[in-house]
Coordinates of N, CA and C and ligand atoms in Angstrom, one line a residue:
X11 N -113.4 -49.6 -24.6 CA -112.9 -50.7 -25.4 C -113.8 -51.9 -25.3
X12 N -113.7 -52.8 -26.3 CA -114.5 -54.0 -26.2 C -113.6 -55.2 -25.8
X13 N -114.0 -55.9 -24.8 CA -113.3 -57.1 -24.3 C -114.0 -58.3 -24.7
X14 N -113.3 -59.3 -25.2 CA -113.9 -60.6 -25.4 C -113.6 -61.5 -24.2
X15 N -114.7 -61.8 -23.5 CA -114.6 -62.6 -22.3 C -115.1 -64.0 -22.6
X16 N -114.1 -65.0 -22.5 CA -114.4 -66.4 -22.8 C -114.5 -67.1 -21.4
X17 N -115.7 -67.7 -21.2 CA -116.0 -68.3 -19.9 C -116.3 -69.8 -20.1
X18 N -115.6 -70.6 -19.2 CA -115.9 -72.0 -19.3 C -117.2 -72.3 -18.5
X19 N -118.3 -72.7 -19.3 CA -119.6 -72.8 -18.7 C -119.9 -74.3 -18.5
X20 N -120.7 -74.6 -17.5 CA -121.1 -76.0 -17.3 C -122.4 -76.0 -16.4
X21 N -123.5 -76.5 -17.0 CA -124.7 -76.7 -16.3 C -124.9 -78.2 -16.1
X22 N -124.8 -78.7 -14.9 CA -125.0 -80.2 -14.7 C -126.3 -80.7 -15.1
X23 N -127.3 -79.9 -15.2 CA -128.7 -80.3 -15.6 C -128.8 -80.5 -17.1
X24 N -128.0 -79.8 -17.9 CA -128.2 -79.9 -19.3 C -126.9 -80.3 -20.1
X25 N -125.7 -80.1 -19.5 CA -124.5 -80.3 -20.3 C -123.8 -81.7 -19.9
X26 N -123.3 -82.4 -20.9 CA -122.6 -83.6 -20.5 C -121.1 -83.2 -20.2
X27 N -120.6 -82.1 -20.7 CA -119.3 -81.6 -20.4 C -119.2 -80.1 -20.5
X28 N -118.2 -79.5 -19.9 CA -118.1 -78.0 -19.9 C -117.8 -77.5 -21.4
X29 N -118.1 -76.3 -21.7 CA -117.9 -75.7 -23.0 C -117.6 -74.2 -22.8
X30 N -117.0 -73.6 -23.7 CA -116.7 -72.2 -23.6 C -117.8 -71.4 -24.3
X31 N -118.1 -70.2 -23.7 CA -119.0 -69.3 -24.3 C -118.2 -67.9 -24.3
X32 N -118.4 -67.2 -25.4 CA -117.7 -65.9 -25.5 C -118.6 -64.7 -25.5
X33 N -118.3 -63.7 -24.7 CA -119.2 -62.5 -24.6 C -118.4 -61.3 -24.9
X34 N -119.0 -60.4 -25.7 CA -118.4 -59.1 -26.0 C -118.9 -58.1 -25.0
X35 N -117.9 -57.5 -24.3 CA -118.3 -56.6 -23.2 C -117.6 -55.2 -23.4
X36 N -118.4 -54.1 -23.2 CA -117.8 -52.8 -23.2 C -117.1 -52.6 -21.8
X37 N -115.8 -52.2 -21.8 CA -115.1 -52.1 -20.5 C -114.1 -50.9 -20.5
X38 N -113.8 -50.5 -19.3 CA -112.7 -49.5 -19.1 C -111.5 -50.3 -18.7
X39 N -110.3 -49.7 -18.9 CA -109.1 -50.4 -18.5 C -109.0 -50.7 -17.0
X40 N -109.7 -49.9 -16.2 CA -109.6 -50.1 -14.8 C -110.7 -50.9 -14.2
X41 N -111.6 -51.5 -15.1 CA -112.6 -52.4 -14.6 C -112.0 -53.7 -14.1
X42 N -112.6 -54.2 -13.0 CA -112.2 -55.5 -12.6 C -112.8 -56.6 -13.5
X43 N -112.1 -57.8 -13.5 CA -112.7 -58.9 -14.2 C -114.0 -59.3 -13.6
X44 N -114.2 -59.0 -12.3 CA -115.4 -59.3 -11.6 C -116.5 -58.4 -12.2
X45 N -116.2 -57.1 -12.5 CA -117.2 -56.2 -13.2 C -117.7 -56.8 -14.5
X46 N -116.7 -57.4 -15.2 CA -117.1 -58.0 -16.5 C -118.1 -59.2 -16.3
X47 N -117.8 -60.0 -15.3 CA -118.7 -61.2 -15.0 C -120.0 -60.6 -14.6
X48 N -120.0 -59.6 -13.8 CA -121.3 -59.0 -13.4 C -122.1 -58.5 -14.6
X49 N -121.4 -57.9 -15.6 CA -122.1 -57.3 -16.7 C -122.7 -58.4 -17.6
X50 N -122.0 -59.6 -17.7 CA -122.6 -60.7 -18.4 C -123.8 -61.2 -17.7
X51 N -123.7 -61.3 -16.3 CA -124.8 -61.9 -15.6 C -126.0 -60.9 -15.6
X52 N -125.8 -59.6 -15.4 CA -126.9 -58.7 -15.3 C -127.5 -58.2 -16.6
X53 N -126.7 -58.3 -17.7 CA -127.2 -57.7 -18.9 C -127.3 -58.7 -20.1
X54 N -126.5 -59.8 -20.0 CA -126.5 -60.7 -21.2 C -127.0 -62.1 -20.9
X55 N -126.6 -62.7 -19.7 CA -127.0 -64.1 -19.5 C -127.1 -64.3 -18.0
X56 N -128.3 -64.2 -17.4 CA -128.5 -64.3 -16.0 C -128.2 -65.7 -15.4
X57 N -128.0 -66.7 -16.3 CA -127.7 -68.0 -15.8 C -126.3 -68.2 -15.4
X58 N -125.4 -67.3 -15.7 CA -124.0 -67.4 -15.4 C -123.9 -67.5 -13.9
X59 N -123.1 -68.5 -13.4 CA -123.0 -68.6 -11.9 C -121.5 -68.5 -11.5
X60 N -121.3 -67.7 -10.4 CA -120.0 -67.5 -9.9 C -120.1 -67.0 -8.5
X61 N -119.1 -67.1 -7.6 CA -119.2 -66.6 -6.3 C -118.5 -65.2 -6.2
X62 N -119.1 -64.4 -5.4 CA -118.5 -63.1 -5.2 C -119.2 -62.4 -4.0
X63 N -118.5 -61.5 -3.3 CA -119.1 -60.8 -2.2 C -118.6 -59.4 -2.0
X64 N -117.3 -59.3 -1.5 CA -116.9 -58.0 -1.1 C -116.4 -57.1 -2.3
X65 N -115.9 -57.7 -3.3 CA -115.4 -57.0 -4.5 C -114.1 -56.2 -4.2
X66 N -113.5 -56.5 -3.0 CA -112.3 -55.7 -2.6 C -111.2 -56.6 -2.1
X67 N -111.1 -57.9 -2.5 CA -110.0 -58.7 -2.2 C -110.0 -59.1 -0.7
X68 N -111.1 -59.1 -0.1 CA -111.1 -59.4 1.4 C -111.8 -60.8 1.7
X69 N -112.9 -61.1 1.0 CA -113.7 -62.3 1.4 C -113.1 -63.6 0.8
X70 N -112.4 -63.5 -0.3 CA -111.8 -64.7 -0.9 C -112.7 -65.6 -1.6
X71 N -113.9 -65.1 -2.0 CA -114.9 -66.0 -2.6 C -114.8 -66.1 -4.1
X72 N -114.1 -65.1 -4.8 CA -114.2 -65.1 -6.2 C -112.8 -65.6 -6.9
X73 N -112.2 -66.5 -6.3 CA -111.0 -67.1 -6.9 C -111.4 -67.9 -8.1
X74 N -110.8 -67.6 -9.2 CA -111.0 -68.4 -10.5 C -109.7 -68.4 -11.3
X75 N -109.6 -69.1 -12.4 CA -108.5 -69.1 -13.2 C -108.7 -68.0 -14.3
X76 N -107.8 -67.0 -14.4 CA -107.9 -66.0 -15.3 C -106.7 -66.1 -16.3
X77 N -107.0 -66.3 -17.5 CA -105.9 -66.6 -18.5 C -104.9 -67.6 -17.9
X78 N -105.5 -68.7 -17.3 CA -104.7 -69.8 -16.9 C -104.0 -69.7 -15.5
X79 N -104.2 -68.6 -14.8 CA -103.6 -68.3 -13.6 C -104.6 -68.1 -12.5
X80 N -104.4 -68.7 -11.3 CA -105.4 -68.5 -10.2 C -105.3 -67.1 -9.7
X81 N -106.5 -66.4 -9.7 CA -106.5 -65.0 -9.3 C -107.9 -64.7 -8.6
X82 N -108.0 -63.7 -7.9 CA -109.3 -63.2 -7.4 C -109.9 -62.3 -8.6
X83 N -111.1 -62.6 -9.0 CA -111.6 -61.8 -10.1 C -111.7 -60.3 -9.8
X84 N -111.8 -60.0 -8.5 CA -112.0 -58.6 -8.1 C -110.6 -57.9 -8.0
X85 N -109.5 -58.6 -8.1 CA -108.2 -58.0 -7.9 C -107.5 -57.9 -9.3
X86 N -108.1 -58.4 -10.3 CA -107.4 -58.3 -11.6 C -108.2 -57.3 -12.5
X87 N -107.5 -56.3 -13.1 CA -108.1 -55.3 -13.9 C -107.9 -55.7 -15.4
X88 N -108.8 -55.1 -16.2 CA -108.7 -55.3 -17.6 C -107.3 -55.0 -18.1
X89 N -106.8 -53.9 -17.6 CA -105.4 -53.5 -18.1 C -104.3 -54.5 -17.8
X90 N -104.6 -55.3 -16.8 CA -103.6 -56.3 -16.4 C -103.6 -57.5 -17.4
X91 N -104.7 -57.7 -18.1 CA -104.8 -59.0 -18.9 C -105.1 -58.8 -20.3
X92 N -105.5 -57.5 -20.7 CA -105.8 -57.3 -22.1 C -107.2 -57.5 -22.5
X93 N -107.4 -57.5 -23.9 CA -108.8 -57.5 -24.4 C -109.4 -58.9 -24.6
X94 N -108.5 -59.9 -24.5 CA -109.0 -61.3 -24.6 C -108.8 -62.0 -23.2
X95 N -109.8 -62.3 -22.6 CA -109.7 -62.8 -21.2 C -110.5 -64.2 -21.1
X96 N -109.8 -65.2 -20.6 CA -110.5 -66.5 -20.4 C -110.6 -66.7 -18.9
X97 N -111.8 -67.0 -18.5 CA -112.1 -67.3 -17.1 C -112.6 -68.7 -16.9
X98 N -112.0 -69.5 -16.0 CA -112.3 -70.9 -15.8 C -112.4 -71.2 -14.3
X99 N -113.1 -72.2 -14.0 CA -113.1 -72.5 -12.5 C -111.8 -73.1 -12.0
X100 N -111.6 -73.0 -10.7 CA -110.3 -73.5 -10.1 C -110.2 -75.0 -10.5
X101 N -108.9 -75.5 -10.6 CA -108.7 -76.9 -10.8 C -108.6 -77.7 -9.5
X102 N -108.9 -79.0 -9.6 CA -108.7 -79.9 -8.5 C -109.9 -80.0 -7.6
X103 N -111.0 -79.2 -7.8 CA -112.2 -79.3 -7.0 C -113.4 -79.5 -8.0
X104 N -114.4 -80.3 -7.6 CA -115.5 -80.6 -8.5 C -116.2 -79.3 -8.9
X105 N -116.5 -79.2 -10.2 CA -117.3 -78.0 -10.6 C -118.8 -78.3 -10.4
X106 N -119.4 -77.4 -9.6 CA -120.9 -77.6 -9.4 C -121.7 -76.9 -10.5
X107 N -121.3 -75.7 -10.9 CA -121.9 -75.0 -12.0 C -121.0 -73.9 -12.4
X108 N -120.8 -73.8 -13.7 CA -120.0 -72.7 -14.3 C -118.7 -72.5 -13.5
X109 N -118.5 -71.3 -12.8 CA -117.3 -71.0 -12.1 C -117.3 -71.4 -10.6
X110 N -118.4 -72.1 -10.2 CA -118.6 -72.5 -8.8 C -118.1 -73.9 -8.6
X111 N -117.1 -74.0 -7.7 CA -116.5 -75.3 -7.4 C -117.0 -75.7 -6.0
X112 N -116.9 -77.0 -5.7 CA -117.3 -77.6 -4.4 C -116.1 -77.3 -3.5
X113 N -116.3 -76.4 -2.5 CA -115.3 -76.0 -1.6 C -115.2 -77.0 -0.4
X114 N -116.2 -77.9 -0.3 CA -116.2 -78.7 1.0 C -114.9 -79.5 1.2
X115 N -114.3 -80.1 0.2 CA -113.0 -80.8 0.5 C -111.9 -79.9 1.0
X116 N -111.9 -78.7 0.4 CA -111.0 -77.6 0.8 C -111.2 -77.3 2.3
X117 N -112.4 -77.1 2.7 CA -112.7 -76.7 4.1 C -112.5 -77.9 5.0
X118 N -112.7 -79.1 4.5 CA -112.4 -80.3 5.4 C -111.0 -80.3 5.7
X119 N -110.1 -80.0 4.7 CA -108.6 -80.0 5.0 C -108.3 -78.9 6.0
X120 N -109.0 -77.8 5.8 CA -108.8 -76.6 6.7 C -109.1 -77.0 8.2
X121 N -110.3 -77.7 8.3 CA -110.7 -78.0 9.7 C -109.8 -79.1 10.3
X122 N -109.1 -79.9 9.5 CA -108.4 -81.0 10.0 C -107.1 -80.5 10.7
X123 N -106.7 -79.3 10.6 CA -105.4 -78.9 11.2 C -105.6 -78.1 12.5
X124 N -106.8 -78.2 13.1 CA -107.1 -77.4 14.3 C -106.8 -75.9 14.1
X125 N -107.6 -75.3 13.2 CA -107.3 -73.9 12.8 C -107.9 -72.9 13.8
X126 N -107.7 -73.1 15.0 CA -108.2 -72.1 16.0 C -107.3 -72.1 17.2
X127 N -107.4 -71.1 18.0 CA -106.5 -70.9 19.2 C -106.9 -71.9 20.3
X128 N -105.8 -72.6 20.8 CA -106.0 -73.6 21.9 C -105.1 -73.2 23.0
X129 N -105.7 -73.0 24.2 CA -104.9 -72.8 25.4 C -105.9 -73.1 26.6
X130 N -105.6 -74.2 27.3 CA -106.5 -74.6 28.4 C -106.0 -74.1 29.7
X131 N -104.9 -73.3 29.7 CA -104.4 -72.8 31.0 C -105.3 -71.8 31.5
X132 N -105.4 -71.6 32.9 CA -106.3 -70.6 33.4 C -106.1 -69.2 32.8
X133 N -107.2 -68.6 32.5 CA -107.2 -67.3 31.9 C -106.6 -66.3 32.8
X134 N -105.7 -65.4 32.3 CA -105.1 -64.4 33.2 C -106.2 -63.3 33.5
X135 N -105.9 -62.4 34.5 CA -106.8 -61.4 34.9 C -107.2 -60.5 33.7
X136 N -106.3 -60.2 32.8 CA -106.6 -59.3 31.7 C -106.5 -59.9 30.4
X137 N -105.3 -60.3 30.0 CA -105.1 -60.9 28.6 C -103.9 -61.7 28.6
X138 N -103.8 -62.6 27.6 CA -102.6 -63.4 27.4 C -101.6 -62.5 26.6
X139 N -100.5 -62.1 27.3 CA -99.6 -61.1 26.7 C -98.7 -61.7 25.7
X140 N -98.3 -60.9 24.7 CA -97.5 -61.3 23.6 C -96.6 -60.1 23.2
X141 N -95.3 -60.3 23.0 CA -94.4 -59.2 22.6 C -94.7 -58.9 21.2
X142 N -94.3 -57.7 20.7 CA -94.4 -57.4 19.3 C -93.6 -58.4 18.4
X143 N -92.5 -58.9 18.9 CA -91.7 -59.9 18.1 C -92.5 -61.2 18.0
X144 N -93.1 -61.6 19.1 CA -93.8 -62.9 19.1 C -95.0 -62.7 18.1
X145 N -95.7 -61.6 18.2 CA -96.8 -61.3 17.3 C -96.4 -61.3 15.8
X146 N -95.2 -60.8 15.6 CA -94.7 -60.7 14.2 C -94.4 -62.0 13.6
X147 N -94.1 -63.0 14.5 CA -93.7 -64.4 14.0 C -94.7 -65.0 13.1
X148 N -96.0 -64.7 13.3 CA -97.0 -65.3 12.4 C -97.8 -64.3 11.7
X149 N -97.2 -63.1 11.5 CA -97.9 -62.0 10.9 C -98.3 -62.4 9.4
X150 N -97.4 -63.0 8.7 CA -97.6 -63.3 7.3 C -98.8 -64.2 7.1
X151 N -98.8 -65.3 7.9 CA -99.8 -66.3 7.7 C -101.2 -65.9 8.2
X152 N -101.2 -64.9 9.1 CA -102.5 -64.5 9.6 C -103.3 -63.7 8.5
X153 N -102.6 -63.4 7.4 CA -103.3 -62.6 6.3 C -104.2 -63.5 5.5
X154 N -104.2 -64.8 5.6 CA -104.9 -65.7 4.7 C -106.4 -65.4 4.7
X155 N -107.0 -65.4 3.6 CA -108.5 -65.2 3.4 C -109.2 -66.5 2.9
X156 N -108.4 -67.6 2.9 CA -109.0 -68.9 2.6 C -109.7 -68.9 1.2
X157 N -109.0 -68.3 0.2 CA -109.6 -68.2 -1.1 C -109.4 -69.5 -1.9
X158 N -108.4 -70.3 -1.5 CA -108.1 -71.6 -2.1 C -107.3 -71.5 -3.4
X159 N -106.8 -70.3 -3.7 CA -106.0 -70.1 -4.9 C -104.7 -70.9 -4.9
X160 N -104.1 -71.0 -3.6 CA -102.9 -71.7 -3.5 C -103.1 -73.2 -3.7
X161 N -104.0 -73.8 -2.9 CA -104.2 -75.2 -2.9 C -104.6 -75.7 -4.3
X162 N -105.4 -75.0 -5.0 CA -105.9 -75.4 -6.3 C -104.9 -75.1 -7.5
X163 N -103.8 -74.5 -7.1 CA -102.7 -74.3 -8.1 C -101.6 -75.3 -7.9
X164 N -101.7 -76.2 -6.9 CA -100.7 -77.1 -6.5 C -100.7 -78.4 -7.3
X165 N -99.7 -78.8 -8.0 CA -99.8 -80.1 -8.7 C -99.9 -81.3 -7.8
X166 N -99.4 -81.2 -6.6 CA -99.6 -82.3 -5.6 C -101.0 -82.5 -5.3
X167 N -101.7 -81.3 -5.2 CA -103.2 -81.4 -4.9 C -103.9 -81.9 -6.1
X168 N -103.5 -81.5 -7.3 CA -104.2 -82.0 -8.5 C -104.0 -83.5 -8.5
X169 N -102.8 -84.0 -8.2 CA -102.6 -85.5 -8.2 C -103.4 -86.2 -7.2
X170 N -103.6 -85.6 -6.1 CA -104.4 -86.3 -5.0 C -105.1 -85.3 -4.1
X171 N -106.4 -85.2 -4.2 CA -107.1 -84.3 -3.3 C -107.0 -84.7 -1.8
X172 N -106.4 -85.8 -1.5 CA -106.2 -86.2 -0.1 C -105.1 -85.3 0.5
X173 N -104.2 -84.8 -0.3 CA -103.2 -83.8 0.3 C -103.8 -82.7 0.9
X174 N -103.4 -82.4 2.2 CA -104.1 -81.4 3.0 C -104.0 -80.0 2.3
X175 N -102.9 -79.8 1.5 CA -102.8 -78.5 0.7 C -102.2 -77.4 1.4
X176 N -101.6 -76.4 0.7 CA -100.9 -75.3 1.3 C -101.8 -74.4 2.1
X177 N -103.0 -74.2 1.8 CA -103.8 -73.3 2.6 C -104.0 -73.8 4.0
X178 N -104.2 -75.1 4.1 CA -104.4 -75.7 5.4 C -103.1 -75.6 6.2
X179 N -102.0 -75.7 5.5 CA -100.7 -75.6 6.2 C -100.5 -74.2 6.7
X180 N -100.8 -73.2 5.9 CA -100.7 -71.8 6.2 C -101.6 -71.5 7.5
X181 N -102.8 -72.1 7.5 CA -103.6 -71.9 8.7 C -103.0 -72.5 9.9
X182 N -102.4 -73.7 9.8 CA -101.8 -74.4 10.9 C -100.6 -73.6 11.4
X183 N -99.8 -73.0 10.4 CA -98.6 -72.2 10.7 C -99.0 -71.0 11.6
X184 N -100.1 -70.4 11.2 CA -100.6 -69.2 11.9 C -100.8 -69.5 13.4
X185 N -101.2 -70.7 13.8 CA -101.4 -71.0 15.2 C -100.2 -71.7 15.8
X186 N -99.5 -72.5 15.0 CA -98.3 -73.2 15.5 C -97.3 -72.1 16.1
X187 N -97.2 -71.0 15.4 CA -96.1 -70.0 15.7 C -96.7 -68.9 16.6
X188 N -97.9 -69.1 17.1 CA -98.5 -68.1 18.0 C -98.1 -68.5 19.5
X189 N -97.3 -67.7 20.1 CA -96.7 -68.0 21.4 C -97.7 -68.3 22.5
X190 N -98.9 -67.9 22.3 CA -100.0 -68.1 23.3 C -100.7 -69.5 23.1
X191 N -100.5 -70.1 22.0 CA -101.2 -71.3 21.6 C -100.5 -72.6 22.2
X192 N -101.2 -73.6 22.5 CA -100.6 -74.8 23.1 C -100.8 -76.1 22.3
X193 N -101.3 -76.0 21.1 CA -101.6 -77.2 20.3 C -100.6 -77.3 19.1
X194 N -99.5 -76.7 19.2 CA -98.6 -76.7 18.1 C -98.1 -78.1 17.8
X195 N -97.7 -78.8 18.9 CA -97.1 -80.2 18.7 C -98.2 -81.1 18.1
X196 N -99.4 -80.9 18.5 CA -100.5 -81.8 17.9 C -100.7 -81.5 16.4
X197 N -100.6 -80.2 16.1 CA -100.8 -79.9 14.6 C -99.6 -80.5 13.8
X198 N -98.4 -80.4 14.4 CA -97.2 -80.9 13.7 C -97.4 -82.4 13.5
X199 N -97.9 -83.1 14.5 CA -98.2 -84.5 14.3 C -99.2 -84.8 13.2
X200 N -100.2 -84.0 13.2 CA -101.2 -84.2 12.1 C -100.6 -84.0 10.7
X201 N -99.7 -83.0 10.6 CA -99.2 -82.7 9.3 C -98.0 -83.6 8.9
X202 N -97.5 -84.3 9.9 CA -96.4 -85.3 9.6 C -97.0 -86.6 9.2
X203 N -97.7 -86.5 8.1 CA -98.6 -87.6 7.7 C -98.4 -87.9 6.2
X204 N -98.9 -89.1 5.8 CA -98.8 -89.5 4.3 C -99.4 -88.4 3.4
X205 N -100.5 -87.7 3.9 CA -101.1 -86.7 3.1 C -100.9 -85.3 3.7
X206 N -99.8 -85.2 4.5 CA -99.5 -83.9 5.1 C -98.4 -83.1 4.3
X207 N -97.6 -82.4 5.0 CA -96.6 -81.4 4.4 C -95.6 -82.0 3.4
X208 N -95.3 -83.3 3.6 CA -94.3 -83.9 2.8 C -94.7 -84.1 1.4
X209 N -96.0 -83.9 1.1 CA -96.5 -83.9 -0.3 C -96.1 -82.6 -1.1
X210 N -95.6 -81.6 -0.3 CA -95.1 -80.4 -0.9 C -93.7 -80.6 -1.5
X211 N -93.5 -80.3 -2.8 CA -92.2 -80.4 -3.4 C -91.7 -79.1 -3.8
X212 N -92.0 -78.0 -3.1 CA -91.4 -76.7 -3.3 C -91.6 -76.2 -4.8
X213 N -92.8 -76.4 -5.3 CA -93.0 -75.9 -6.7 C -93.3 -74.4 -6.8
X214 N -93.7 -73.9 -5.7 CA -93.9 -72.4 -5.6 C -95.2 -71.9 -6.4
X215 N -96.0 -72.8 -7.0 CA -97.2 -72.3 -7.6 C -98.1 -71.6 -6.6
X216 N -98.1 -72.1 -5.3 CA -99.0 -71.5 -4.3 C -98.5 -70.1 -4.0
X217 N -97.2 -69.9 -3.8 CA -96.7 -68.6 -3.5 C -97.1 -67.6 -4.6
X218 N -96.9 -68.0 -5.8 CA -97.2 -67.2 -7.0 C -98.7 -66.9 -7.1
X219 N -99.6 -67.8 -6.6 CA -101.0 -67.6 -6.7 C -101.6 -66.8 -5.6
X220 N -101.0 -66.6 -4.5 CA -101.6 -66.0 -3.3 C -101.9 -64.5 -3.5
X221 N -103.2 -64.1 -3.5 CA -103.5 -62.7 -3.7 C -103.1 -61.9 -2.5
X222 N -102.8 -62.5 -1.4 CA -102.4 -61.7 -0.2 C -100.9 -61.7 -0.1
X223 N -100.2 -62.2 -1.1 CA -98.7 -62.2 -1.1 C -98.1 -62.8 0.1
X224 N -98.7 -63.9 0.6 CA -98.2 -64.6 1.7 C -97.1 -65.5 1.1
X225 N -96.0 -65.7 1.9 CA -94.9 -66.6 1.5 C -95.3 -68.0 1.8
X226 N -96.2 -68.5 1.0 CA -96.8 -69.8 1.3 C -95.8 -70.9 1.4
X227 N -94.9 -71.0 0.4 CA -93.9 -72.1 0.3 C -93.0 -72.0 1.5
X228 N -92.6 -70.8 1.9 CA -91.8 -70.6 3.1 C -92.5 -71.1 4.3
X229 N -93.7 -70.8 4.5 CA -94.5 -71.2 5.7 C -94.5 -72.8 5.7
X230 N -94.8 -73.4 4.5 CA -94.8 -74.9 4.5 C -93.4 -75.4 4.9
X231 N -92.4 -74.7 4.4 CA -91.0 -75.2 4.7 C -90.7 -75.0 6.2
X232 N -91.2 -74.0 6.9 CA -91.0 -73.8 8.3 C -91.7 -74.9 9.1
X233 N -92.9 -75.3 8.6 CA -93.6 -76.4 9.3 C -92.8 -77.7 9.1
X234 N -92.3 -77.9 7.9 CA -91.5 -79.2 7.7 C -90.3 -79.2 8.6
X235 N -89.6 -78.0 8.8 CA -88.4 -77.9 9.6 C -88.8 -78.2 11.1
X236 N -90.0 -77.7 11.5 CA -90.4 -77.9 12.9 C -90.6 -79.4 13.2
X237 N -91.2 -80.0 12.2 CA -91.5 -81.5 12.3 C -90.1 -82.2 12.4
X238 N -89.2 -81.9 11.5 CA -87.9 -82.6 11.4 C -87.1 -82.4 12.6
X239 N -87.1 -81.2 13.2 CA -86.3 -80.9 14.4 C -87.0 -81.0 15.7
X240 N -88.3 -81.0 15.7 CA -89.1 -81.1 16.9 C -89.1 -79.8 17.6
X241 N -88.7 -78.7 16.9 CA -88.6 -77.4 17.6 C -89.5 -76.4 16.8
X242 N -90.2 -75.6 17.6 CA -91.0 -74.5 17.0 C -90.3 -73.2 17.3
X243 N -89.7 -72.6 16.3 CA -88.9 -71.4 16.6 C -89.2 -70.3 15.7
Ligands
SF4_304 FE1 -105.7 -67.8 -0.5 FE2 -103.1 -67.1 0.0 FE3 -104.7 -68.1 2.0 FE4 -103.9 -69.7 0.0 S1 -102.6 -68.7 1.6 S2 -106.0 -69.6 0.8 S3 -103.8 -68.2 -1.7 S4 -105.0 -66.2 0.9
FES305 FE1 -114.3 -60.8 -2.1 FE2 -113.1 -60.8 -4.5 S1 -115.2 -60.7 -4.1 S2 -112.2 -61.2 -2.6

C-alpha cells in the first residue's frame, strides 16, 4: 500500500520556521513508522534528521509525535495509524533540526533528582539483601527508558520547562522506594519544590504516552503522598 507520510521539517540554517513535507512511501501494514522514516532518509531525502538506535522499543531515542500523540516511532505500525501519518517533533523542547529536539533540559531535570543508588553504610560481605516484596515495590518505575514521551506530553511542562516533569519523578520514585537506598528523604525534599511534583495536576497525558506502560501518574501521586505524610511506604 502507499502511505502518505507528512513530516514537520526544520533546518535552522535555511528555514525561518518549520514546514511540512509529504512523502509517498510503499509500505506493508506491519512496517514500523521508523521503517518509513528510514525509507525517506535512505531513498528520498538524506537530509531528514531524527534519532533512532535499537528499533525495538528499548533505547528510547525515537520518541516523536505521531498523528498528534507521543509515541516511539519503532513501536507504532502502519496498521495502527492508517495511510495518512503525520510525524512531528516532541513539544516543549527546542527543535534542533527536523525531528531532533534538544534533550539537555530533560536530562538536567533527570540529573536533579539524584537518579542513582545511594547507600554509604559499610558494604556487606556479599550483597545488600532485598525481599521479593521489597523489589516489587519499585518494579514499575524501574522500566523507564528515559524517552521523554511523558514529560513532553504534559501541559504543566509545556507551560514551564522549569517543572521537573514526570520522567524525573519516575526516576526518583524508582530509588525512593528501593529499600536499600538511603537518599529517599533528600529526593522528597528536592521534589517538594516550586518546580517539583506539585506542578502535576493529574492530567494523565504522561500515563497515556508512556511506551513502557508505566503508571506514571500513580508514581507521581505516591511521591506527593510521601512528601505530605513524611512516610515512604
Ligand atoms: Fe518514557 Fe515512560 Fe520513562 Fe516517561 S516514564 S521517560 S514515557 S519510559
Ligand atoms: Fe530504540 Fe525506538 S529506536 S526505542
